[in-house]
């Protein structure tokens, strides 16, 4: 099976299929007014007053603004318009975004501070070149804690 050159569905190495790749719709370019209208229409959960409005993504733990949100699809793309989180590797959609209240911002900062403190307390290993090797998994712990925090928020709404 040959590798597609336009939008790869499979990745081929030496004529062997190595793994499947999901083909995504190209991003749709819209004016600010059009993008705001699309956000208002496709986000059934929260109102958008401007592209400067921010949301907290429960999936990736990032704060995103309307200007950053990606729009894909449409009549020239593949099917209906879709909006998604701009964070690389995050496939969240409007139902995964919550308003950035003071409580949420405080909890996000608190979690980040706890993770910074935890990573400072862990000693780094040293390799043969006397260079520090950080073998802690603080990023994984941080993501795990954000997920627990997000599930707590989802239960409250």
mmCIF file of C-alpha atoms in Angstrom:
data_model
loop_
_atom_site.group_PDB
_atom_site.id
_atom_site.type_symbol
_atom_site.label_atom_id
_atom_site.label_comp_id
_atom_site.label_asym_id
_atom_site.label_seq_id
_atom_site.Cartn_x
_atom_site.Cartn_y
_atom_site.Cartn_z
ATOM 1 C CA UNK A 1 0.000 0.000 0.000
ATOM 2 C CA UNK A 2 1.421 3.350 -0.979
ATOM 3 C CA UNK A 3 1.471 6.357 1.287
ATOM 4 C CA UNK A 4 -0.958 9.129 0.430
ATOM 5 C CA UNK A 5 0.836 12.348 -0.451
ATOM 6 C CA UNK A 6 -2.031 14.742 0.200
ATOM 7 C CA UNK A 7 -3.648 13.728 3.509
ATOM 8 C CA UNK A 8 -2.001 10.557 4.817
ATOM 9 C CA UNK A 9 -4.385 7.898 6.052
ATOM 10 C CA UNK A 10 -1.610 5.372 6.588
ATOM 11 C CA UNK A 11 2.134 5.786 6.997
ATOM 12 C CA UNK A 12 4.225 3.450 4.835
ATOM 13 C CA UNK A 13 7.888 2.664 5.410
ATOM 14 C CA UNK A 14 9.629 0.370 2.920
ATOM 15 C CA UNK A 15 6.202 -0.529 1.503
ATOM 16 C CA UNK A 16 4.989 -1.788 4.899
ATOM 17 C CA UNK A 17 2.091 -0.105 6.657
ATOM 18 C CA UNK A 18 3.471 1.006 10.014
ATOM 19 C CA UNK A 19 0.500 2.754 11.631
ATOM 20 C CA UNK A 20 -2.676 4.570 10.756
ATOM 21 C CA UNK A 21 -2.812 8.364 10.703
ATOM 22 C CA UNK A 22 -6.122 10.157 10.994
ATOM 23 C CA UNK A 23 -6.636 12.589 8.173
ATOM 24 C CA UNK A 24 -7.860 15.907 9.527
ATOM 25 C CA UNK A 25 -9.775 18.560 7.661
ATOM 26 C CA UNK A 26 -7.722 21.593 6.727
ATOM 27 C CA UNK A 27 -8.248 24.652 8.915
ATOM 28 C CA UNK A 28 -10.787 27.111 7.563
ATOM 29 C CA UNK A 29 -9.730 30.748 7.308
ATOM 30 C CA UNK A 30 -12.400 33.150 8.525
ATOM 31 C CA UNK A 31 -12.598 36.843 9.242
ATOM 32 C CA UNK A 32 -12.929 37.836 12.907
ATOM 33 C CA UNK A 33 -16.654 38.492 12.491
ATOM 34 C CA UNK A 34 -17.201 35.143 10.771
ATOM 35 C CA UNK A 35 -15.218 33.281 13.421
ATOM 36 C CA UNK A 36 -17.174 34.905 16.250
ATOM 37 C CA UNK A 37 -20.428 33.964 14.498
ATOM 38 C CA UNK A 38 -19.230 30.353 14.121
ATOM 39 C CA UNK A 39 -18.260 30.172 17.815
ATOM 40 C CA UNK A 40 -21.647 31.553 18.823
ATOM 41 C CA UNK A 41 -23.435 29.049 16.596
ATOM 42 C CA UNK A 42 -21.383 25.939 17.400
ATOM 43 C CA UNK A 43 -20.821 26.433 21.132
ATOM 44 C CA UNK A 44 -24.219 25.541 22.551
ATOM 45 C CA UNK A 45 -22.887 25.545 26.105
ATOM 46 C CA UNK A 46 -21.537 29.071 26.661
ATOM 47 C CA UNK A 47 -21.981 32.505 25.101
ATOM 48 C CA UNK A 48 -19.194 34.223 23.181
ATOM 49 C CA UNK A 49 -19.224 38.019 23.420
ATOM 50 C CA UNK A 50 -15.932 38.556 21.586
ATOM 51 C CA UNK A 51 -12.908 36.649 20.315
ATOM 52 C CA UNK A 52 -11.052 37.851 23.408
ATOM 53 C CA UNK A 53 -13.310 35.734 25.664
ATOM 54 C CA UNK A 54 -11.355 32.947 27.359
ATOM 55 C CA UNK A 55 -12.207 29.380 28.273
ATOM 56 C CA UNK A 56 -10.419 26.755 30.366
ATOM 57 C CA UNK A 57 -9.958 23.480 28.478
ATOM 58 C CA UNK A 58 -10.731 20.559 30.791
ATOM 59 C CA UNK A 59 -8.806 18.164 28.531
ATOM 60 C CA UNK A 60 -5.406 19.850 28.197
ATOM 61 C CA UNK A 61 -5.607 22.272 31.143
ATOM 62 C CA UNK A 62 -4.829 25.352 29.040
ATOM 63 C CA UNK A 63 -6.629 28.675 28.953
ATOM 64 C CA UNK A 64 -7.657 29.431 25.376
ATOM 65 C CA UNK A 65 -9.063 32.562 23.759
ATOM 66 C CA UNK A 66 -11.631 32.676 20.983
ATOM 67 C CA UNK A 67 -8.989 33.949 18.560
ATOM 68 C CA UNK A 68 -6.920 30.797 19.128
ATOM 69 C CA UNK A 69 -9.699 28.274 18.589
ATOM 70 C CA UNK A 70 -9.364 26.315 15.371
ATOM 71 C CA UNK A 71 -12.175 26.077 12.833
ATOM 72 C CA UNK A 72 -12.121 23.229 10.307
ATOM 73 C CA UNK A 73 -14.403 21.853 7.638
ATOM 74 C CA UNK A 74 -17.110 23.782 5.830
ATOM 75 C CA UNK A 75 -18.266 23.703 2.249
ATOM 76 C CA UNK A 76 -14.712 23.882 0.873
ATOM 77 C CA UNK A 77 -13.344 21.560 3.557
ATOM 78 C CA UNK A 78 -14.680 18.177 4.591
ATOM 79 C CA UNK A 79 -18.294 18.463 5.722
ATOM 80 C CA UNK A 80 -19.709 20.615 8.501
ATOM 81 C CA UNK A 81 -17.728 23.256 10.367
ATOM 82 C CA UNK A 82 -16.061 22.105 13.595
ATOM 83 C CA UNK A 83 -14.265 24.036 16.317
ATOM 84 C CA UNK A 84 -11.499 22.566 18.452
ATOM 85 C CA UNK A 85 -8.865 23.454 21.024
ATOM 86 C CA UNK A 86 -5.702 24.968 19.507
ATOM 87 C CA UNK A 87 -3.360 23.026 21.824
ATOM 88 C CA UNK A 88 -1.318 20.481 19.886
ATOM 89 C CA UNK A 89 -2.560 16.967 20.600
ATOM 90 C CA UNK A 90 -5.769 18.187 22.269
ATOM 91 C CA UNK A 91 -8.979 17.268 20.483
ATOM 92 C CA UNK A 92 -11.407 18.954 22.848
ATOM 93 C CA UNK A 93 -14.598 20.585 21.656
ATOM 94 C CA UNK A 94 -16.836 23.294 23.188
ATOM 95 C CA UNK A 95 -18.427 20.952 25.741
ATOM 96 C CA UNK A 96 -14.927 20.504 27.233
ATOM 97 C CA UNK A 97 -14.397 24.251 27.781
ATOM 98 C CA UNK A 98 -15.537 26.115 30.888
ATOM 99 C CA UNK A 99 -15.615 29.797 31.734
ATOM 100 C CA UNK A 100 -12.464 31.049 33.443
ATOM 101 C CA UNK A 101 -13.833 31.999 36.835
ATOM 102 C CA UNK A 102 -11.618 33.201 39.686
ATOM 103 C CA UNK A 103 -12.058 29.794 41.355
ATOM 104 C CA UNK A 104 -10.808 27.916 38.313
ATOM 105 C CA UNK A 105 -7.850 30.252 37.822
ATOM 106 C CA UNK A 106 -6.931 29.927 41.506
ATOM 107 C CA UNK A 107 -7.127 26.129 41.363
ATOM 108 C CA UNK A 108 -5.025 25.978 38.185
ATOM 109 C CA UNK A 109 -2.372 28.195 39.783
ATOM 110 C CA UNK A 110 -2.467 26.138 42.974
ATOM 111 C CA UNK A 111 -1.935 22.893 41.048
ATOM 112 C CA UNK A 112 0.914 24.431 39.047
ATOM 113 C CA UNK A 113 2.598 25.694 42.242
ATOM 114 C CA UNK A 114 2.291 22.278 43.908
ATOM 115 C CA UNK A 115 3.878 20.652 40.877
ATOM 116 C CA UNK A 116 6.735 23.175 40.842
ATOM 117 C CA UNK A 117 7.411 22.488 44.528
ATOM 118 C CA UNK A 118 7.242 18.725 44.030
ATOM 119 C CA UNK A 119 9.705 18.831 41.123
ATOM 120 C CA UNK A 120 12.143 20.985 43.147
ATOM 121 C CA UNK A 121 12.145 18.476 45.997
ATOM 122 C CA UNK A 122 13.028 15.467 43.837
ATOM 123 C CA UNK A 123 16.778 14.941 43.408
ATOM 124 C CA UNK A 124 18.029 14.600 39.864
ATOM 125 C CA UNK A 125 20.116 11.599 38.876
ATOM 126 C CA UNK A 126 23.581 12.205 37.438
ATOM 127 C CA UNK A 127 24.942 10.398 34.406
ATOM 128 C CA UNK A 128 28.589 9.591 33.652
ATOM 129 C CA UNK A 129 29.222 13.082 32.264
ATOM 130 C CA UNK A 130 28.120 14.673 35.564
ATOM 131 C CA UNK A 131 25.035 16.071 33.856
ATOM 132 C CA UNK A 132 21.735 16.031 35.710
ATOM 133 C CA UNK A 133 19.108 13.673 34.373
ATOM 134 C CA UNK A 134 15.605 14.513 35.505
ATOM 135 C CA UNK A 135 13.821 11.219 35.752
ATOM 136 C CA UNK A 136 10.757 12.467 37.624
ATOM 137 C CA UNK A 137 7.398 12.320 35.956
ATOM 138 C CA UNK A 138 6.107 15.649 37.237
ATOM 139 C CA UNK A 139 4.480 16.460 33.884
ATOM 140 C CA UNK A 140 2.506 13.226 34.042
ATOM 141 C CA UNK A 141 1.529 13.926 37.648
ATOM 142 C CA UNK A 142 0.445 17.441 36.724
ATOM 143 C CA UNK A 143 -1.728 16.175 33.874
ATOM 144 C CA UNK A 144 -3.217 13.526 36.150
ATOM 145 C CA UNK A 145 -4.079 16.154 38.738
ATOM 146 C CA UNK A 146 -5.591 18.417 36.098
ATOM 147 C CA UNK A 147 -7.785 15.548 34.936
ATOM 148 C CA UNK A 148 -8.992 14.956 38.503
ATOM 149 C CA UNK A 149 -9.679 18.675 38.832
ATOM 150 C CA UNK A 150 -11.553 18.666 35.522
ATOM 151 C CA UNK A 151 -13.680 15.682 36.530
ATOM 152 C CA UNK A 152 -14.539 17.526 39.762
ATOM 153 C CA UNK A 153 -15.677 20.539 37.727
ATOM 154 C CA UNK A 154 -17.698 18.391 35.342
ATOM 155 C CA UNK A 155 -19.563 16.827 38.281
ATOM 156 C CA UNK A 156 -20.474 20.292 39.599
ATOM 157 C CA UNK A 157 -21.995 21.515 36.318
#
